[in-house]
Coordinates of C-alpha atoms in Angstrom, one line a residue:
M1 CA -55.1 -26.3 11.5
H2 CA -52.6 -24.9 14.0
P3 CA -54.2 -23.0 17.0
W4 CA -52.1 -19.9 16.3
I5 CA -53.6 -19.3 12.8
G6 CA -55.6 -16.1 13.0
L7 CA -54.3 -15.2 16.5
S8 CA -50.6 -14.6 16.0
E9 CA -51.5 -11.4 14.1
N10 CA -52.6 -9.9 17.4
V11 CA -49.2 -10.2 19.0
R12 CA -47.4 -7.0 19.8
L13 CA -44.0 -6.0 21.3
G14 CA -45.1 -4.3 24.5
V15 CA -44.2 -0.7 24.9
L16 CA -41.9 -0.9 21.8
T17 CA -45.0 -1.2 19.6
E18 CA -45.5 2.6 20.1
R19 CA -42.5 3.0 17.7
V20 CA -42.5 -0.3 15.8
T21 CA -46.2 0.0 14.8
P22 CA -48.0 -2.7 12.9
E23 CA -48.5 -0.2 10.1
L24 CA -44.8 0.5 9.9
V25 CA -44.0 -3.3 9.9
D26 CA -46.5 -3.9 7.1
R27 CA -45.0 -1.1 5.0
M28 CA -41.5 -2.6 5.5
L29 CA -42.8 -6.0 4.5
A30 CA -44.4 -4.7 1.4
E31 CA -41.2 -2.8 0.4
H32 CA -39.2 -6.0 0.7
C33 CA -41.8 -8.3 -0.9
C34 CA -42.3 -10.3 2.3
E35 CA -46.1 -10.2 2.5
G36 CA -47.6 -13.5 3.3
S37 CA -49.4 -15.2 0.4
R38 CA -51.7 -17.1 2.8
P39 CA -52.4 -17.0 6.6
G40 CA -50.4 -19.2 8.8
A41 CA -49.2 -19.7 12.4
L42 CA -46.1 -17.6 11.8
P43 CA -47.0 -14.8 9.4
P44 CA -44.4 -12.2 8.4
R45 CA -45.7 -9.5 10.8
F46 CA -45.5 -11.8 13.7
M47 CA -42.0 -12.9 12.7
V48 CA -40.8 -9.3 12.7
Y49 CA -41.9 -8.9 16.2
F50 CA -40.5 -12.3 17.1
V51 CA -37.0 -11.5 15.7
L52 CA -37.1 -8.2 17.7
A53 CA -38.1 -10.2 20.8
L54 CA -35.1 -12.5 20.1
A55 CA -32.9 -9.4 20.5
L56 CA -34.8 -8.2 23.5
F57 CA -34.5 -11.6 25.2
Q58 CA -31.1 -12.7 23.8
Q59 CA -30.4 -15.2 26.6
D60 CA -33.7 -17.1 26.1
S61 CA -34.5 -20.0 23.8
Y62 CA -36.9 -19.8 20.9
D63 CA -39.6 -21.5 23.0
D64 CA -39.1 -19.1 25.9
V65 CA -39.2 -16.0 23.6
A66 CA -42.4 -17.2 22.0
E67 CA -44.0 -17.8 25.4
N68 CA -42.9 -14.3 26.5
L69 CA -44.7 -12.9 23.4
V70 CA -48.0 -14.9 23.6
G71 CA -48.2 -15.9 27.3
A72 CA -50.8 -13.2 28.0
L73 CA -53.0 -14.0 25.0
G74 CA -55.4 -16.8 25.9
G75 CA -53.5 -20.0 26.1
M76 CA -51.3 -19.6 23.0
D77 CA -48.3 -20.6 25.1
Q78 CA -49.7 -24.2 25.2
S79 CA -49.2 -24.7 21.5
V80 CA -45.8 -23.1 20.6
P81 CA -44.5 -24.2 17.2
N82 CA -41.2 -26.1 17.2
K83 CA -37.8 -24.5 16.7
S84 CA -37.4 -25.6 13.1
S85 CA -40.7 -23.8 12.2
F86 CA -39.4 -20.5 13.6
T87 CA -36.1 -21.0 11.8
R88 CA -37.8 -21.6 8.4
A89 CA -40.0 -18.5 9.0
R90 CA -36.9 -16.4 9.8
Q91 CA -35.3 -17.6 6.6
R92 CA -38.4 -16.6 4.6
L93 CA -38.4 -13.2 6.2
G94 CA -34.7 -12.4 5.5
A95 CA -32.8 -9.4 6.8
G96 CA -34.4 -6.7 4.5
P97 CA -37.4 -5.8 6.7
L98 CA -35.3 -5.5 9.8
E99 CA -32.8 -3.3 8.1
G100 CA -35.7 -1.2 6.6
L101 CA -37.2 -0.8 10.1
F102 CA -33.9 0.5 11.4
R103 CA -33.5 3.0 8.6
A104 CA -37.1 4.1 9.1
L105 CA -36.6 4.6 12.9
A106 CA -33.0 5.7 13.2
G107 CA -32.0 9.3 13.5
S108 CA -31.0 12.0 16.0
V109 CA -33.4 12.4 19.0
A110 CA -31.7 15.2 21.1
P111 CA -33.6 18.4 21.4
E112 CA -31.9 21.7 20.8
G113 CA -29.6 22.7 23.6
L114 CA -29.2 19.2 25.2
A115 CA -25.8 19.1 27.0
G116 CA -23.2 17.0 25.1
S117 CA -25.2 16.9 21.9
F118 CA -24.2 20.2 20.2
Y119 CA -21.2 22.3 19.6
R120 CA -21.5 25.8 18.2
G121 CA -24.7 24.9 16.2
M122 CA -23.5 21.5 15.0
R123 CA -24.9 18.3 16.3
L124 CA -22.3 16.0 17.8
A125 CA -21.9 12.5 16.6
A126 CA -19.3 9.8 16.9
V127 CA -18.3 7.0 14.4
D128 CA -16.9 3.8 15.8
G129 CA -17.3 0.1 15.4
F130 CA -17.6 -3.2 17.3
V131 CA -17.7 -6.9 16.5
L132 CA -20.1 -9.6 17.6
D133 CA -19.3 -13.3 17.8
V134 CA -21.5 -15.6 15.5
P135 CA -21.9 -19.4 15.6
D136 CA -18.9 -21.2 14.1
T137 CA -20.6 -22.7 11.0
T138 CA -19.0 -23.2 7.6
A139 CA -21.3 -20.6 6.1
N140 CA -20.6 -18.0 8.7
R141 CA -16.8 -18.6 8.6
V142 CA -16.7 -18.2 4.8
F143 CA -18.9 -15.1 4.7
F144 CA -17.7 -13.2 7.8
G145 CA -14.2 -14.5 8.5
G146 CA -12.7 -14.0 11.9
P147 CA -9.5 -13.4 13.9
S148 CA -6.5 -15.6 13.2
D149 CA -3.1 -16.2 14.7
V150 CA 0.3 -15.4 13.2
K151 CA 0.2 -18.6 11.2
G152 CA -3.2 -17.8 9.6
R153 CA -5.1 -20.3 11.6
D154 CA -8.7 -19.4 12.7
V155 CA -8.9 -18.3 16.3
G156 CA -12.2 -18.2 18.2
F157 CA -15.6 -17.6 16.6
P158 CA -16.3 -15.9 13.3
Q159 CA -17.3 -12.3 13.8
T160 CA -19.5 -9.7 12.1
R161 CA -18.4 -6.1 12.2
V162 CA -20.8 -3.2 12.9
V163 CA -20.0 0.5 12.5
T164 CA -22.5 3.2 13.7
L165 CA -23.0 6.9 13.6
T166 CA -24.0 7.6 17.2
E167 CA -25.5 10.8 18.7
T168 CA -23.2 11.5 21.6
G169 CA -25.7 13.1 23.9
T170 CA -28.3 10.3 23.7
H171 CA -26.6 7.2 22.4
A172 CA -29.2 7.0 19.6
S173 CA -28.0 5.5 16.4
I174 CA -28.3 7.9 13.4
D175 CA -27.0 5.3 10.9
A176 CA -25.2 2.0 10.8
A177 CA -23.4 -0.4 8.5
V178 CA -23.0 -4.2 9.0
G179 CA -20.2 -6.1 7.3
A180 CA -17.7 -8.9 7.7
F181 CA -14.9 -9.1 10.1
N182 CA -12.4 -9.1 7.2
G183 CA -13.7 -5.7 6.0
G184 CA -12.2 -2.7 7.6
E185 CA -14.0 -0.1 9.8
P186 CA -13.1 2.9 7.5
E187 CA -14.8 1.3 4.6
L188 CA -18.0 0.8 6.5
A189 CA -17.7 4.2 8.1
T190 CA -17.5 5.8 4.6
R191 CA -21.0 4.4 3.8
L192 CA -22.4 6.6 6.7
A193 CA -21.2 9.9 5.4
G194 CA -24.5 10.9 3.8
S195 CA -26.3 10.7 7.2
A196 CA -23.8 13.1 8.9
A197 CA -24.6 16.4 7.0
G198 CA -24.4 19.4 9.3
M199 CA -22.8 17.4 12.1
L200 CA -19.4 17.5 13.8
V201 CA -18.3 13.9 13.7
L202 CA -15.7 12.4 16.1
M203 CA -13.6 9.4 15.3
D204 CA -10.6 7.6 16.8
R205 CA -7.2 7.1 15.1
A206 CA -8.2 4.0 13.2
F207 CA -10.2 6.0 10.7
P208 CA -8.2 8.9 9.2
G209 CA -7.9 8.6 5.5
V210 CA -8.3 10.8 2.4
A211 CA -11.2 8.9 1.0
L212 CA -13.2 9.0 4.2
W213 CA -12.3 12.6 4.8
K214 CA -13.5 13.7 1.4
A215 CA -16.7 11.6 1.7
Y216 CA -17.8 13.3 4.9
T217 CA -16.7 16.9 4.0
Q218 CA -18.4 16.6 0.6
A219 CA -21.6 15.4 2.4
G220 CA -21.6 18.6 4.5
A221 CA -20.2 17.2 7.7
H222 CA -17.3 18.4 9.8
L223 CA -14.7 16.2 11.3
L224 CA -12.6 15.9 14.5
L225 CA -10.4 12.8 14.3
R226 CA -7.6 11.5 16.3
A227 CA -4.5 10.6 14.2
R228 CA -1.2 8.7 14.6
S229 CA 1.9 10.8 14.9
C230 CA 3.0 10.0 11.3
V231 CA -0.2 11.5 9.8
A232 CA 0.0 15.1 8.6
Q233 CA 3.2 15.7 10.6
R234 CA 4.8 18.4 8.5
P235 CA 3.3 21.9 9.1
T236 CA 2.6 24.0 6.0
Q237 CA 1.4 27.0 8.0
I238 CA 1.6 27.8 11.7
L239 CA -1.7 29.4 12.9
A240 CA -2.1 32.1 15.6
D241 CA -3.0 29.8 18.4
G242 CA -0.1 27.4 17.9
T243 CA -2.0 24.8 15.9
Y244 CA -1.0 24.3 12.3
L245 CA -2.1 23.3 8.8
A246 CA -0.7 20.2 7.1
R247 CA -1.5 17.9 4.2
M248 CA -2.9 14.4 4.5
S249 CA -2.2 12.4 1.4
L250 CA -2.6 8.8 0.3
A251 CA 0.2 6.4 1.2
G252 CA 3.1 6.8 -1.2
Q253 CA 2.1 10.3 -2.3
R254 CA 4.0 13.5 -1.7
A255 CA 2.4 16.0 0.6
S256 CA 1.9 18.4 -2.3
H257 CA 0.0 15.8 -4.4
P258 CA -3.4 17.2 -5.5
G259 CA -5.2 14.1 -4.3
G260 CA -4.5 15.0 -0.6
V261 CA -6.5 17.3 1.7
T262 CA -5.5 20.2 4.0
V263 CA -6.2 19.7 7.7
R264 CA -5.8 21.6 10.9
V265 CA -3.7 19.8 13.5
V266 CA -4.4 20.3 17.2
E267 CA -2.0 18.7 19.7
Y268 CA -2.3 18.5 23.4
R269 CA -1.4 16.5 26.5
I270 CA -3.5 15.2 29.4
D271 CA -1.9 15.5 32.8
G272 CA 1.5 15.8 31.1
G273 CA 1.2 12.4 29.3
E274 CA 1.6 11.5 25.6
V275 CA 0.9 14.0 22.9
I276 CA -2.6 13.5 21.4
R277 CA -3.0 14.7 17.8
L278 CA -6.4 15.7 16.4
L279 CA -7.2 16.5 12.7
T280 CA -10.1 18.8 11.8
D281 CA -11.5 20.7 8.9
L282 CA -12.5 23.6 11.2
L283 CA -9.7 26.0 10.2
D284 CA -10.9 29.2 11.9
V285 CA -8.9 29.5 15.2
D286 CA -11.1 32.2 16.6
A287 CA -14.4 30.4 15.9
Y288 CA -13.1 27.0 17.0
P289 CA -10.5 27.4 19.8
A290 CA -8.0 24.5 20.1
A291 CA -8.8 24.1 23.9
E292 CA -12.5 23.6 23.1
L293 CA -11.8 21.0 20.4
A294 CA -9.4 19.1 22.7
A295 CA -12.0 18.9 25.4
L296 CA -14.7 18.1 22.9
Y297 CA -13.0 15.1 21.5
H298 CA -13.5 13.1 24.6
E299 CA -17.3 13.0 23.9
R300 CA -16.3 10.3 21.4
W301 CA -16.3 7.8 24.3
E302 CA -20.1 8.1 24.4
A303 CA -20.1 5.7 21.4
E304 CA -18.3 3.2 23.6
S305 CA -21.0 3.6 26.2
A306 CA -23.7 2.9 23.6
Y307 CA -21.8 -0.3 22.5
R308 CA -21.7 -1.4 26.1
Q309 CA -25.5 -1.1 26.3
I310 CA -25.8 -3.3 23.2
K311 CA -23.0 -5.8 23.8
T312 CA -23.2 -6.2 27.6
F313 CA -26.7 -5.4 28.7
L314 CA -28.9 -6.1 25.7
R315 CA -27.1 -9.0 24.1
G316 CA -25.4 -10.3 27.3
P317 CA -21.6 -10.3 28.1
A318 CA -19.6 -12.6 25.8
Q319 CA -22.8 -14.1 24.3
V320 CA -22.6 -15.6 20.8
L321 CA -25.5 -14.7 18.4
R322 CA -27.9 -17.5 17.7
S323 CA -28.0 -17.4 13.8
A324 CA -26.2 -20.2 11.9
G325 CA -26.3 -18.5 8.5
P326 CA -25.1 -15.1 7.2
E327 CA -28.5 -13.7 6.2
L328 CA -30.0 -14.6 9.6
V329 CA -26.9 -13.1 11.4
R330 CA -27.5 -9.8 9.5
Q331 CA -31.2 -10.1 10.5
E332 CA -30.3 -10.5 14.1
V333 CA -27.8 -7.7 14.2
W334 CA -30.3 -5.2 12.6
A335 CA -32.9 -6.4 15.3
H336 CA -30.4 -5.5 18.0
L337 CA -29.9 -2.1 16.5
V338 CA -33.6 -1.5 16.2
V339 CA -34.3 -2.4 19.8
H340 CA -31.4 -0.3 21.1
H341 CA -32.6 2.7 19.2
C342 CA -36.1 2.3 20.5
L343 CA -34.8 2.1 24.1
A344 CA -32.8 5.3 23.5
Q345 CA -36.0 7.0 22.4
I346 CA -37.8 5.8 25.5
I347 CA -35.0 7.0 27.7
M348 CA -35.3 10.4 26.0
H349 CA -39.0 10.4 26.7
L350 CA -38.4 9.6 30.4
A351 CA -35.6 12.1 30.7
G352 CA -37.8 14.8 29.3
A353 CA -40.6 13.9 31.7
G354 CA -38.3 14.1 34.6
G355 CA -36.3 17.2 33.4
L356 CA -33.1 15.2 33.5
D357 CA -30.1 14.6 31.3
P358 CA -30.6 11.2 29.6
D359 CA -27.2 10.1 30.9
R360 CA -28.8 9.8 34.3
I361 CA -31.5 7.3 33.3
C362 CA -30.5 3.7 34.1
F363 CA -30.4 1.8 30.8
V364 CA -30.6 -1.6 32.6
K365 CA -33.7 -0.8 34.5
V366 CA -35.5 0.6 31.5
L367 CA -34.6 -2.6 29.6
K368 CA -36.1 -4.7 32.4
H369 CA -39.3 -2.6 32.4
V370 CA -39.6 -2.9 28.6
R371 CA -39.2 -6.7 28.8
R372 CA -41.9 -6.9 31.4
S373 CA -44.2 -4.9 29.1
V374 CA -43.7 -7.5 26.4
I375 CA -44.5 -10.4 28.7
R376 CA -47.7 -8.6 30.0
Q377 CA -48.7 -7.4 26.5
R378 CA -49.2 -3.9 28.0
V379 CA -49.7 -2.2 24.7
Q380 CA -53.0 -3.8 23.8
M381 CA -54.8 -0.5 24.5
P382 CA -53.4 3.1 24.2
M383 CA -54.5 3.8 27.8
K384 CA -52.4 0.9 29.0
L385 CA -49.4 2.2 27.1
K386 CA -49.9 5.7 28.6
T387 CA -50.2 4.2 32.1
F388 CA -47.0 2.1 31.6
L389 CA -44.9 5.1 30.6
T390 CA -46.4 7.2 33.4
N391 CA -45.5 4.6 35.9
M392 CA -42.0 4.4 34.6
A393 CA -41.7 8.2 34.8
A394 CA -42.9 8.1 38.4
K395 CA -40.0 5.8 39.2
I396 CA -37.3 8.2 37.9
G397 CA -36.7 9.7 41.3
R398 CA -36.3 6.4 43.2
K399 CA -35.3 3.8 40.7
L400 CA -34.4 5.0 37.2
D401 CA -32.2 8.0 38.0
N402 CA -28.5 7.1 38.4
G403 CA -27.6 10.6 39.5
A404 CA -24.9 12.8 38.0
R405 CA -21.9 11.1 36.5
R406 CA -18.8 10.9 38.7
L407 CA -15.3 11.3 37.3
R408 CA -13.9 7.8 37.4
E409 CA -11.3 5.8 35.6
A410 CA -9.7 2.4 35.5
D411 CA -6.4 1.3 33.9
R412 CA -6.8 -0.4 30.6
F413 CA -5.7 -4.0 30.6
L414 CA -6.4 -7.1 28.6
K415 CA -9.7 -8.3 29.9
H416 CA -9.8 -11.8 28.3
P417 CA -6.4 -13.5 28.5
E418 CA -5.9 -16.6 26.4
S419 CA -6.2 -18.9 29.4
K420 CA -8.5 -18.4 32.3
Y421 CA -6.3 -20.7 34.4
G422 CA -3.3 -18.4 34.7
P423 CA -1.8 -16.9 37.9
R424 CA -4.3 -15.3 40.2
Y425 CA -2.9 -11.8 40.2
R426 CA -1.3 -11.6 36.7
N427 CA -2.9 -12.4 33.4
S428 CA -1.3 -14.7 30.8
R429 CA 0.7 -11.8 29.2
G430 CA 2.3 -10.8 32.5
H431 CA 0.2 -7.6 33.0
P432 CA -0.9 -6.8 36.5
A433 CA -4.5 -7.7 37.3
P434 CA -7.0 -4.8 36.6
R435 CA -7.6 -2.5 39.5
P436 CA -11.2 -1.5 40.3
T437 CA -12.7 1.8 39.0
R438 CA -11.8 4.7 41.3
K439 CA -12.7 8.3 41.7
V440 CA -10.2 10.7 40.1
P441 CA -9.8 14.5 40.0
E442 CA -10.6 16.3 36.7
K443 CA -8.0 16.0 34.0
I444 CA -5.8 18.9 33.0
I445 CA -5.6 19.5 29.2
E446 CA -2.4 21.2 28.1
P447 CA -2.2 22.4 24.5
V448 CA 1.0 21.8 22.6
I449 CA 2.0 25.0 20.8
V450 CA 4.1 24.8 17.7
A451 CA 6.5 27.7 17.3

């Protein structure tokens, strides 16, 4: 009999157990028919916590992650099962319980009045997507696909695509969809429409389309989307503030086709640069001034900050996921989304305790504290959990508070040239080397008025 039998059920996930409770895990296992038929060294509940720990300790091996989980529990680290046992247990578990956990936990967390989270009574959210590299196995390549060159040859790793509905003020995920690289972001984004009711949703210019527009507006959401210059370019009515109404139709249709939609077009420049075009269903020029919408659109970048937390700090920069099959890849991605959302909730708790905007709380340091809580099993008793959070809150002033955000920018360049052995000061495509981030004055937004 393996020494872990009867003991692994006692393993928890540190401070994250306050949100991912054993009762919630058991409910998800029951809903997805993953309850264990007999006790074993790696029962389903333990495996849920183990998969979440794989996301929390992405750079560590299976052995190291297992030791992090059980090292404080009476010698269990001396009898860690081998890697193949963990892999088989992950396969038995599947992706369903982790996706169920995310859907049970995800949602908006910003309290009323939090800066950057609301606009005229509507909660602000952003839809965007990112890709994650997965191991280059035949199964992953067939299921997910990946980038290719002009001749159709595979380039780099297969990739899975993730699209999220993110609360701009807190970086918390409200909903998410996981798919293949070969599937488009708009298709995944359309699946999230039902979770956006009552919100003002921001998207970049990769998303505008009639199907997506109708899905969100029919679900009760409002939209503020950037668009290409060829979209809704013919005014049908000039409004009082210089914005105008136009028709957005499917490709190949006339503007008057009944299958299209009427949108309000807001155009502006930043520091005299290119014209930026926004589409919105907020047609009242008095209730929703163009200048406010132009300034508001830049909150969309908060989704990029959330993705940086997932891809750079939680996963690790340029790290490839560890799962060799599509089902385990999906399981791993949902685990990353669960852990990130729990961290966003902890940050909100700490920000509330310190009376700060959550943007000022250092994500990296919170992540390190949470990892330490797992290694120390600091959630074995409620008082220990309360003490841990109290100690974290006490460190806000000297460690966790990043201070108010500064206005900074850096020119956008290709960060990963094809060859890392190119000239020192120019990348392989001839662009100048990126300059460091620098302080800049506040941007000037100039509306473009259509006569």
